[in-house]
Coordinates of C-alpha atoms and ligand atoms in Angstrom, one line a residue:
M269 CA -22.6 -17.1 -8.2
R270 CA -24.9 -19.1 -10.4
L271 CA -26.7 -17.7 -13.3
V272 CA -29.2 -19.7 -15.1
V273 CA -30.6 -18.7 -18.6
E274 CA -33.8 -20.5 -18.7
G275 CA -35.8 -22.2 -21.4
G276 CA -34.4 -20.8 -24.4
L277 CA -33.6 -22.6 -27.8
V278 CA -30.0 -23.2 -27.4
I279 CA -28.3 -23.1 -30.9
D280 CA -24.6 -24.4 -30.6
P281 CA -23.0 -25.1 -33.9
S282 CA -20.0 -26.7 -32.1
S283 CA -22.2 -29.6 -31.1
R284 CA -24.9 -29.1 -33.6
L285 CA -27.3 -28.7 -30.6
E286 CA -30.7 -27.1 -31.4
E287 CA -32.8 -27.8 -28.3
A288 CA -34.5 -26.0 -25.3
R289 CA -31.9 -26.0 -22.5
D290 CA -31.2 -24.1 -19.3
V291 CA -27.7 -22.7 -19.6
V292 CA -26.0 -22.9 -16.2
I293 CA -23.3 -20.4 -15.6
E294 CA -20.8 -20.3 -12.7
D295 CA -17.8 -18.2 -12.3
G296 CA -18.1 -16.9 -15.9
K297 CA -18.1 -20.3 -17.4
V298 CA -20.9 -22.7 -18.8
V299 CA -21.1 -25.5 -16.4
A300 CA -24.2 -27.3 -17.7
L301 CA -26.8 -27.4 -20.4
A302 CA -29.6 -28.8 -18.4
T303 CA -33.1 -30.0 -19.2
P304 CA -35.4 -27.0 -18.7
G305 CA -36.7 -26.8 -15.1
E306 CA -34.1 -29.2 -13.8
V307 CA -32.0 -26.6 -12.0
R308 CA -33.6 -25.6 -8.7
V309 CA -31.0 -23.3 -7.2
A310 CA -29.8 -20.0 -8.8
D311 CA -28.5 -16.6 -7.6
Q312 CA -29.8 -15.0 -10.9
R313 CA -32.2 -16.1 -13.6
L314 CA -32.8 -14.8 -17.1
D315 CA -35.9 -15.9 -18.8
A316 CA -35.2 -17.0 -22.3
R317 CA -38.4 -18.8 -23.2
G318 CA -39.6 -18.3 -26.7
R319 CA -36.1 -17.0 -27.6
W320 CA -32.9 -18.3 -29.0
V321 CA -29.7 -18.5 -27.0
L322 CA -26.6 -18.2 -29.1
P323 CA -22.9 -18.2 -28.4
G324 CA -22.1 -14.5 -28.3
L325 CA -21.2 -13.3 -31.7
V326 CA -17.5 -12.9 -32.7
D327 CA -16.6 -10.1 -35.0
M328 CA -13.2 -10.4 -36.4
H329 CA -13.2 -7.2 -38.2
V330 CA -14.0 -4.0 -36.2
H331 CA -12.4 -0.5 -36.3
L332 CA -12.5 1.0 -32.7
R333 CA -10.7 4.1 -33.7
E334 CA -9.0 4.5 -30.4
P335 CA -6.3 5.7 -30.0
G336 CA -6.5 8.8 -32.2
E337 CA -10.0 9.3 -33.6
E338 CA -12.0 9.1 -30.4
H339 CA -14.6 11.5 -31.9
K340 CA -15.6 8.6 -34.2
E341 CA -15.5 5.7 -31.8
T342 CA -13.8 4.6 -28.6
V343 CA -13.2 1.3 -27.0
A344 CA -16.1 2.2 -24.7
S345 CA -18.7 3.3 -27.4
G346 CA -17.6 0.5 -29.9
T347 CA -18.0 -2.3 -27.3
H348 CA -21.3 -0.7 -26.1
A349 CA -22.5 -1.0 -29.8
A350 CA -21.2 -4.6 -29.9
A351 CA -23.0 -5.6 -26.7
A352 CA -26.3 -4.0 -28.2
G353 CA -25.8 -6.1 -31.2
G354 CA -25.1 -9.4 -29.5
V355 CA -21.5 -9.4 -30.3
T356 CA -19.3 -10.4 -27.3
T357 CA -15.9 -10.5 -28.9
V358 CA -14.3 -8.0 -31.3
A359 CA -11.0 -8.0 -32.9
C360 CA -9.8 -4.5 -33.7
M361 CA -7.9 -3.4 -36.6
A362 CA -4.6 -1.7 -36.5
N363 CA -5.4 1.5 -38.4
T364 CA -5.5 3.7 -35.3
I365 CA -3.5 7.0 -34.8
P366 CA -0.8 6.1 -34.0
V367 CA -0.9 2.7 -35.8
N368 CA -1.0 -0.4 -33.6
D369 CA 2.3 -1.6 -34.8
N370 CA 4.1 -1.7 -31.4
A371 CA 3.6 -3.0 -27.9
A372 CA 2.8 0.5 -26.5
V373 CA -0.2 0.9 -28.6
T374 CA -1.5 -2.7 -28.1
D375 CA -1.0 -2.3 -24.4
Y376 CA -3.0 1.1 -24.5
I377 CA -5.9 -0.7 -26.2
L378 CA -5.9 -3.7 -23.9
R379 CA -5.9 -1.4 -20.8
K380 CA -8.8 0.6 -22.3
A381 CA -10.6 -2.7 -23.0
K382 CA -10.0 -3.7 -19.4
S383 CA -11.2 -0.5 -17.8
E384 CA -13.9 0.6 -20.2
G385 CA -14.8 -2.4 -22.6
L386 CA -18.1 -4.1 -22.3
V387 CA -17.1 -7.0 -24.4
N388 CA -13.9 -8.9 -25.2
V389 CA -11.4 -6.9 -27.3
L390 CA -8.6 -8.7 -29.2
P391 CA -6.2 -6.3 -30.8
I392 CA -4.9 -6.9 -34.2
G393 CA -1.3 -5.8 -35.0
A394 CA 0.0 -4.1 -38.2
V395 CA 1.8 -6.1 -40.7
T396 CA 4.0 -3.3 -41.8
R397 CA 5.2 -0.2 -39.8
G398 CA 2.9 2.6 -39.9
L399 CA 0.7 0.5 -42.5
K400 CA 3.1 2.0 -45.1
G401 CA 3.9 -1.3 -46.8
E402 CA 7.6 -0.7 -46.7
E403 CA 9.0 -2.8 -43.8
L404 CA 7.6 -5.4 -41.5
A405 CA 6.4 -4.3 -38.0
D406 CA 8.0 -6.1 -35.2
L407 CA 5.5 -9.1 -35.3
G408 CA 7.1 -10.9 -32.3
E409 CA 6.7 -7.8 -30.1
L410 CA 3.0 -7.5 -31.2
A411 CA 2.3 -11.2 -30.4
E412 CA 4.0 -10.9 -27.0
A413 CA 2.0 -7.7 -26.3
G414 CA -1.3 -9.6 -27.0
C415 CA -2.1 -9.1 -30.7
I416 CA -4.3 -12.0 -31.9
A417 CA -3.5 -11.5 -35.6
Y418 CA -1.9 -9.2 -38.1
S419 CA -3.4 -7.0 -40.7
D420 CA -2.8 -3.7 -42.6
D421 CA -6.5 -3.5 -43.3
G422 CA -7.5 -0.4 -45.0
Q423 CA -4.2 -0.8 -47.0
P424 CA -3.1 -3.8 -49.0
V425 CA 0.4 -5.1 -48.5
M426 CA 1.4 -4.4 -52.2
N427 CA 4.9 -5.7 -51.9
S428 CA 4.7 -9.6 -52.3
R429 CA 8.0 -10.1 -50.7
L430 CA 6.7 -8.6 -47.5
A431 CA 3.5 -10.3 -47.8
R432 CA 5.4 -13.6 -48.0
N433 CA 7.7 -12.7 -45.1
A434 CA 4.7 -11.7 -43.0
L435 CA 3.1 -15.1 -43.5
E436 CA 6.2 -16.9 -42.5
Y437 CA 6.9 -14.9 -39.4
A438 CA 3.2 -15.0 -38.5
R439 CA 3.2 -18.8 -38.6
S440 CA 6.1 -19.1 -36.3
F441 CA 4.1 -16.8 -33.7
E442 CA 1.0 -19.0 -34.4
R443 CA -0.9 -15.9 -35.5
L444 CA -3.1 -15.3 -38.5
V445 CA -2.5 -12.8 -41.3
I446 CA -5.7 -11.1 -42.4
S447 CA -5.4 -9.6 -45.9
H448 CA -7.0 -6.6 -47.4
C449 CA -7.0 -7.7 -50.9
E450 CA -6.9 -4.7 -53.3
D451 CA -4.4 -3.8 -56.0
R452 CA -4.0 -0.2 -55.4
N453 CA -2.8 0.4 -59.0
L454 CA -6.2 -0.6 -60.4
T455 CA -8.3 1.2 -57.8
R456 CA -6.5 4.4 -57.7
G457 CA -9.0 7.3 -58.0
G458 CA -12.0 5.0 -57.6
A459 CA -15.0 5.5 -55.3
M460 CA -17.4 2.7 -56.2
N461 CA -17.6 -0.5 -58.1
E462 CA -16.4 -0.2 -61.8
G463 CA -19.3 -0.8 -64.2
D464 CA -22.2 0.8 -66.1
L465 CA -23.4 2.5 -63.0
S466 CA -20.0 4.2 -62.0
V467 CA -19.9 5.5 -65.6
K468 CA -23.4 6.8 -65.4
L469 CA -22.8 8.5 -62.1
G470 CA -19.4 9.9 -63.3
L471 CA -17.5 8.3 -60.4
G472 CA -14.2 6.7 -60.6
G473 CA -14.4 2.9 -60.6
M474 CA -12.8 0.2 -58.4
P475 CA -12.9 -2.9 -60.6
S476 CA -13.6 -6.4 -59.2
V477 CA -10.4 -7.6 -60.7
A478 CA -8.4 -5.4 -58.3
E479 CA -9.6 -7.8 -55.6
D480 CA -9.3 -10.9 -57.7
V481 CA -5.6 -10.5 -58.5
M482 CA -4.7 -10.0 -54.9
V483 CA -6.8 -12.9 -53.7
A484 CA -5.0 -15.0 -56.3
R485 CA -1.6 -13.7 -55.1
D486 CA -2.4 -14.4 -51.5
I487 CA -3.7 -17.8 -52.1
A488 CA -0.5 -18.6 -54.0
L489 CA 1.6 -17.2 -51.1
G490 CA -0.5 -19.3 -48.6
A491 CA 0.1 -22.4 -50.8
Y492 CA 3.8 -21.8 -51.2
T493 CA 4.5 -21.0 -47.5
G494 CA 2.1 -23.4 -46.0
A495 CA 0.9 -20.6 -43.8
R496 CA -2.6 -19.8 -42.8
I497 CA -4.1 -16.7 -44.6
H498 CA -7.4 -15.0 -44.0
I499 CA -9.1 -13.0 -46.8
A500 CA -11.0 -9.9 -45.3
H501 CA -14.3 -8.6 -46.7
L502 CA -14.6 -10.8 -49.8
S503 CA -16.8 -9.1 -52.3
T504 CA -16.4 -10.5 -55.8
A505 CA -17.7 -13.6 -57.6
G506 CA -14.1 -14.3 -58.7
A507 CA -12.6 -14.2 -55.3
V508 CA -15.3 -16.5 -53.8
E509 CA -14.6 -19.1 -56.5
M510 CA -10.8 -18.8 -55.9
V511 CA -11.2 -19.4 -52.2
R512 CA -13.5 -22.3 -52.9
R513 CA -11.0 -24.0 -55.2
A514 CA -8.0 -23.3 -52.9
K515 CA -9.8 -24.9 -49.9
R516 CA -10.5 -28.0 -52.0
S517 CA -6.9 -28.2 -52.9
G518 CA -5.8 -28.0 -49.3
V519 CA -4.6 -24.4 -49.0
Q520 CA -5.1 -23.1 -45.5
V521 CA -7.2 -20.1 -46.5
T522 CA -10.2 -18.7 -44.6
A523 CA -12.4 -15.8 -45.6
E524 CA -15.0 -13.4 -44.3
A525 CA -18.0 -11.5 -45.8
T526 CA -19.7 -8.5 -44.6
P527 CA -23.5 -7.9 -44.1
H528 CA -23.5 -4.9 -46.5
H529 CA -21.8 -6.9 -49.2
F530 CA -24.3 -9.8 -48.9
T531 CA -27.3 -7.6 -48.5
L532 CA -26.7 -4.7 -50.8
T533 CA -25.5 -4.1 -54.4
E534 CA -23.9 -1.1 -56.1
E535 CA -27.4 0.2 -56.7
A536 CA -27.4 1.4 -53.1
V537 CA -25.1 4.3 -54.1
G538 CA -28.3 5.6 -55.7
D539 CA -28.1 9.3 -55.6
Y540 CA -24.6 9.6 -54.4
D541 CA -25.3 8.3 -50.9
T542 CA -22.0 8.3 -49.1
H543 CA -23.4 5.8 -46.5
A544 CA -23.0 3.3 -49.4
K545 CA -19.3 4.1 -49.9
M546 CA -16.8 1.6 -48.4
N547 CA -13.8 -0.4 -49.5
P548 CA -14.2 -2.8 -51.1
P549 CA -17.2 -1.3 -52.7
L550 CA -20.7 -2.8 -53.0
R551 CA -20.6 -4.9 -56.1
S552 CA -23.1 -6.3 -58.7
R553 CA -25.9 -8.6 -58.3
R554 CA -23.9 -11.5 -59.5
D555 CA -21.1 -10.9 -56.9
R556 CA -23.8 -10.7 -54.2
E557 CA -25.2 -14.0 -55.3
A558 CA -21.8 -15.6 -55.2
L559 CA -21.3 -14.4 -51.7
L560 CA -24.6 -16.0 -50.6
A561 CA -23.5 -19.3 -52.2
G562 CA -20.2 -19.1 -50.5
L563 CA -21.8 -18.4 -47.2
A564 CA -24.1 -21.4 -47.6
D565 CA -21.5 -23.9 -48.9
G566 CA -18.8 -23.3 -46.4
T567 CA -16.4 -21.3 -48.7
I568 CA -16.8 -18.3 -46.5
D569 CA -16.0 -19.0 -42.8
A570 CA -17.2 -16.0 -41.0
I571 CA -19.5 -13.0 -41.2
A572 CA -17.6 -9.9 -40.1
T573 CA -18.9 -6.4 -40.1
D574 CA -15.9 -4.2 -41.0
H575 CA -17.5 -1.7 -38.6
A576 CA -15.9 1.5 -39.8
P577 CA -17.2 4.5 -37.9
H578 CA -16.8 7.9 -39.6
D579 CA -18.0 11.3 -38.4
A580 CA -20.3 13.6 -40.5
T581 CA -17.4 15.7 -41.7
C582 CA -16.0 12.6 -43.4
K583 CA -19.4 11.6 -44.9
H584 CA -21.5 14.8 -45.6
I585 CA -19.3 15.8 -48.5
E586 CA -19.2 15.0 -52.2
F587 CA -19.0 11.3 -52.9
G588 CA -15.6 11.1 -54.3
L589 CA -14.1 12.8 -51.4
A590 CA -16.1 10.9 -48.6
A591 CA -14.4 8.5 -46.4
F592 CA -14.7 4.7 -47.1
G593 CA -16.7 2.7 -44.5
V594 CA -19.9 1.9 -42.7
V595 CA -20.7 0.9 -39.1
G596 CA -22.2 -2.6 -38.7
L597 CA -22.0 -4.0 -35.1
E598 CA -25.7 -3.2 -34.3
T599 CA -27.2 -4.6 -37.6
V600 CA -25.1 -7.8 -38.3
L601 CA -27.6 -10.1 -36.4
P602 CA -30.8 -9.1 -38.0
L603 CA -29.2 -9.0 -41.4
T604 CA -27.8 -12.5 -41.0
L605 CA -31.2 -13.7 -39.8
D606 CA -32.7 -12.4 -43.0
L607 CA -30.7 -15.1 -44.8
V608 CA -32.2 -17.8 -42.5
R609 CA -35.8 -16.4 -43.3
K610 CA -34.9 -16.5 -47.0
G611 CA -33.7 -20.1 -46.8
V612 CA -30.1 -19.2 -47.8
L613 CA -28.8 -20.5 -44.5
S614 CA -29.9 -22.8 -41.8
R615 CA -30.1 -21.6 -38.4
T616 CA -27.1 -23.5 -37.1
R617 CA -25.0 -22.4 -40.2
A618 CA -25.9 -18.8 -39.6
V619 CA -24.8 -19.0 -35.9
E620 CA -21.7 -20.7 -37.0
L621 CA -20.9 -17.9 -39.4
L622 CA -21.5 -15.4 -36.6
G623 CA -19.0 -16.9 -34.1
L624 CA -17.5 -20.2 -34.5
G625 CA -16.1 -19.6 -37.9
A626 CA -14.1 -16.6 -36.8
S627 CA -13.1 -18.3 -33.6
R628 CA -11.6 -21.1 -35.6
A629 CA -9.9 -18.8 -38.0
L630 CA -8.3 -16.8 -35.1
G631 CA -7.7 -19.9 -33.0
I632 CA -9.6 -18.8 -30.0
A633 CA -12.0 -20.8 -27.8
K634 CA -15.2 -18.8 -28.6
G635 CA -18.3 -19.2 -30.5
T636 CA -19.5 -22.2 -28.5
L637 CA -21.7 -22.8 -25.4
A638 CA -20.1 -26.2 -24.7
V639 CA -19.7 -27.1 -21.1
G640 CA -16.4 -25.4 -19.9
A641 CA -16.7 -22.6 -22.4
D642 CA -16.6 -18.8 -21.5
A643 CA -20.2 -17.8 -20.7
D644 CA -20.5 -15.3 -23.5
L645 CA -24.0 -15.4 -25.1
A646 CA -26.8 -13.6 -26.6
I647 CA -30.5 -14.1 -26.0
V648 CA -32.2 -13.2 -29.2
D649 CA -35.8 -12.5 -30.1
P650 CA -35.7 -13.8 -33.7
D651 CA -39.1 -12.2 -34.6
L652 CA -38.8 -8.8 -33.0
E653 CA -39.4 -6.2 -35.6
W654 CA -37.7 -2.9 -35.1
V655 CA -36.6 0.1 -37.0
F656 CA -32.9 1.0 -37.0
Q657 CA -32.8 4.5 -35.8
V658 CA -29.9 6.8 -35.9
D659 CA -30.6 8.4 -32.6
R660 CA -30.8 5.0 -30.8
M661 CA -27.4 3.9 -32.1
R662 CA -24.8 3.1 -29.5
S663 CA -21.8 3.7 -31.8
K664 CA -20.6 7.2 -31.8
S665 CA -20.9 7.4 -35.6
R666 CA -24.0 7.3 -37.6
N667 CA -22.7 6.1 -41.0
S668 CA -25.0 3.1 -41.7
P669 CA -26.6 2.3 -45.0
F670 CA -29.4 0.6 -43.0
T671 CA -30.7 3.7 -41.1
G672 CA -34.5 3.6 -41.3
Y673 CA -34.5 -0.1 -42.3
K674 CA -37.1 -2.3 -40.8
L675 CA -35.2 -5.1 -39.3
R676 CA -36.3 -8.5 -37.7
G677 CA -34.5 -10.1 -34.9
R678 CA -32.6 -8.6 -32.1
A679 CA -30.3 -9.5 -29.2
V680 CA -32.4 -8.7 -26.1
T681 CA -29.8 -9.7 -23.6
T682 CA -26.0 -10.0 -24.0
V683 CA -23.9 -11.7 -21.4
V684 CA -20.0 -11.7 -21.2
S685 CA -18.2 -14.0 -18.8
G686 CA -21.5 -14.6 -17.0
R687 CA -22.2 -10.8 -16.6
V688 CA -25.1 -9.0 -18.3
V689 CA -23.6 -6.2 -20.5
H690 CA -26.8 -5.4 -22.5
D691 CA -30.4 -5.8 -21.7
T692 CA -33.2 -4.2 -23.8
A693 CA -35.7 -4.2 -21.0
R694 CA -33.3 -2.1 -18.9
T695 CA -32.2 0.0 -21.8
Q696 CA -35.7 0.9 -22.8
A697 CA -36.5 1.8 -19.3
R698 CA -33.4 4.1 -19.3
E699 CA -34.3 5.5 -22.6
G700 CA -37.8 6.3 -21.2
Ligands
DOR1326 O1 -14.5 0.8 -46.0 C1 -13.5 0.7 -45.2 N1 -13.3 1.4 -44.2 N2 -12.6 -0.3 -45.7 C2 -11.5 -0.5 -45.1 O2 -10.7 -1.3 -45.6 C3 -11.0 0.5 -44.0 C4 -12.1 1.0 -43.3 C5 -11.8 2.1 -42.3 O3 -10.9 2.1 -41.6 O4 -12.6 3.2 -42.4

């Protein structure tokens, strides 16, 4: 079976290629990047002329909510949302019910992914049992069961001894530890960024220093143990600067930023809009600018969504009680392309942040269209204007701060292992 994706502008950060090519796919792998028109024989052709052909996006921070909260998201609905967003690989966080802290849960997620998933699903195992921060989970068992990394995301590992032990064990299993950096003693009772605005709105504050102190600790532990450490959802100027300096001094630290943190500021909380409530919270303009600088200069390795679906019961209540989190899989691409249009990122850098950066951090061979790579790709119309509408979302949840936004750029077709898993032409026909 030969599939040819014809005539698109292929952007592959792994080889710094930005040229019109035909991507030739056989048995789920890229077998050639041919001069357009050169390949005469094909079983299936996809016309990509006038479009960009990118390695499928890799989102290393997603909450799929299955098992346990299937009313918010499932492996099926979450991977459907991913495919619609051009995302071909998701790493899913351990804060399911029950927690993914043992092989049975990992196995369950992997079986669901195989039978119902549209894109690649890589489970992340918990660092501590039940995410309680009291004792380590069986990290060896989780690695053997197929977990790609470890994280207590949603909760910090407050006990530094456990955090250190986790790094040392993870290194022996060649797995990454992904750290949710938040000093809970400093954020307790908080609902938004601490500052003039939180005072004005009468909401409890979550100070930026709560992130900074934990990033400092984790960098110190990374330097001391020599293990790799990844900082999730970076949101403060102080944290960006610490990661920048740590990288310069040779610490094996990587970091991610989310589209909501690099697009919005705390002002989005506006009139107590719970769709602007997440953890870490939206920060100040200065913090947002620091994130943009970090994305551009290589301090930040990956753009990750922290796709965190919540139902109406969790969000349509008073701000202080509402759940933390926003969905993001269906909007990550246009929000990132915005940074290209604004001159913050080059095209290749944006594509690198959307796939190769996370792949390198996780140690997986994704985010590239080099010959021999898995044929995971997104055909993108970079100029397509569309309005992000709630009733068109593939996710089961609706908690996006970008509802009603006019967006530019969209994945029109998504391919995983040489198989079309999303195609707007077909979707629109079905939607009528
Ligand atoms: O906003 C968030 N939501 N931040 C987290 O760290 C966890 C996530 C969730 O699971 O809802």
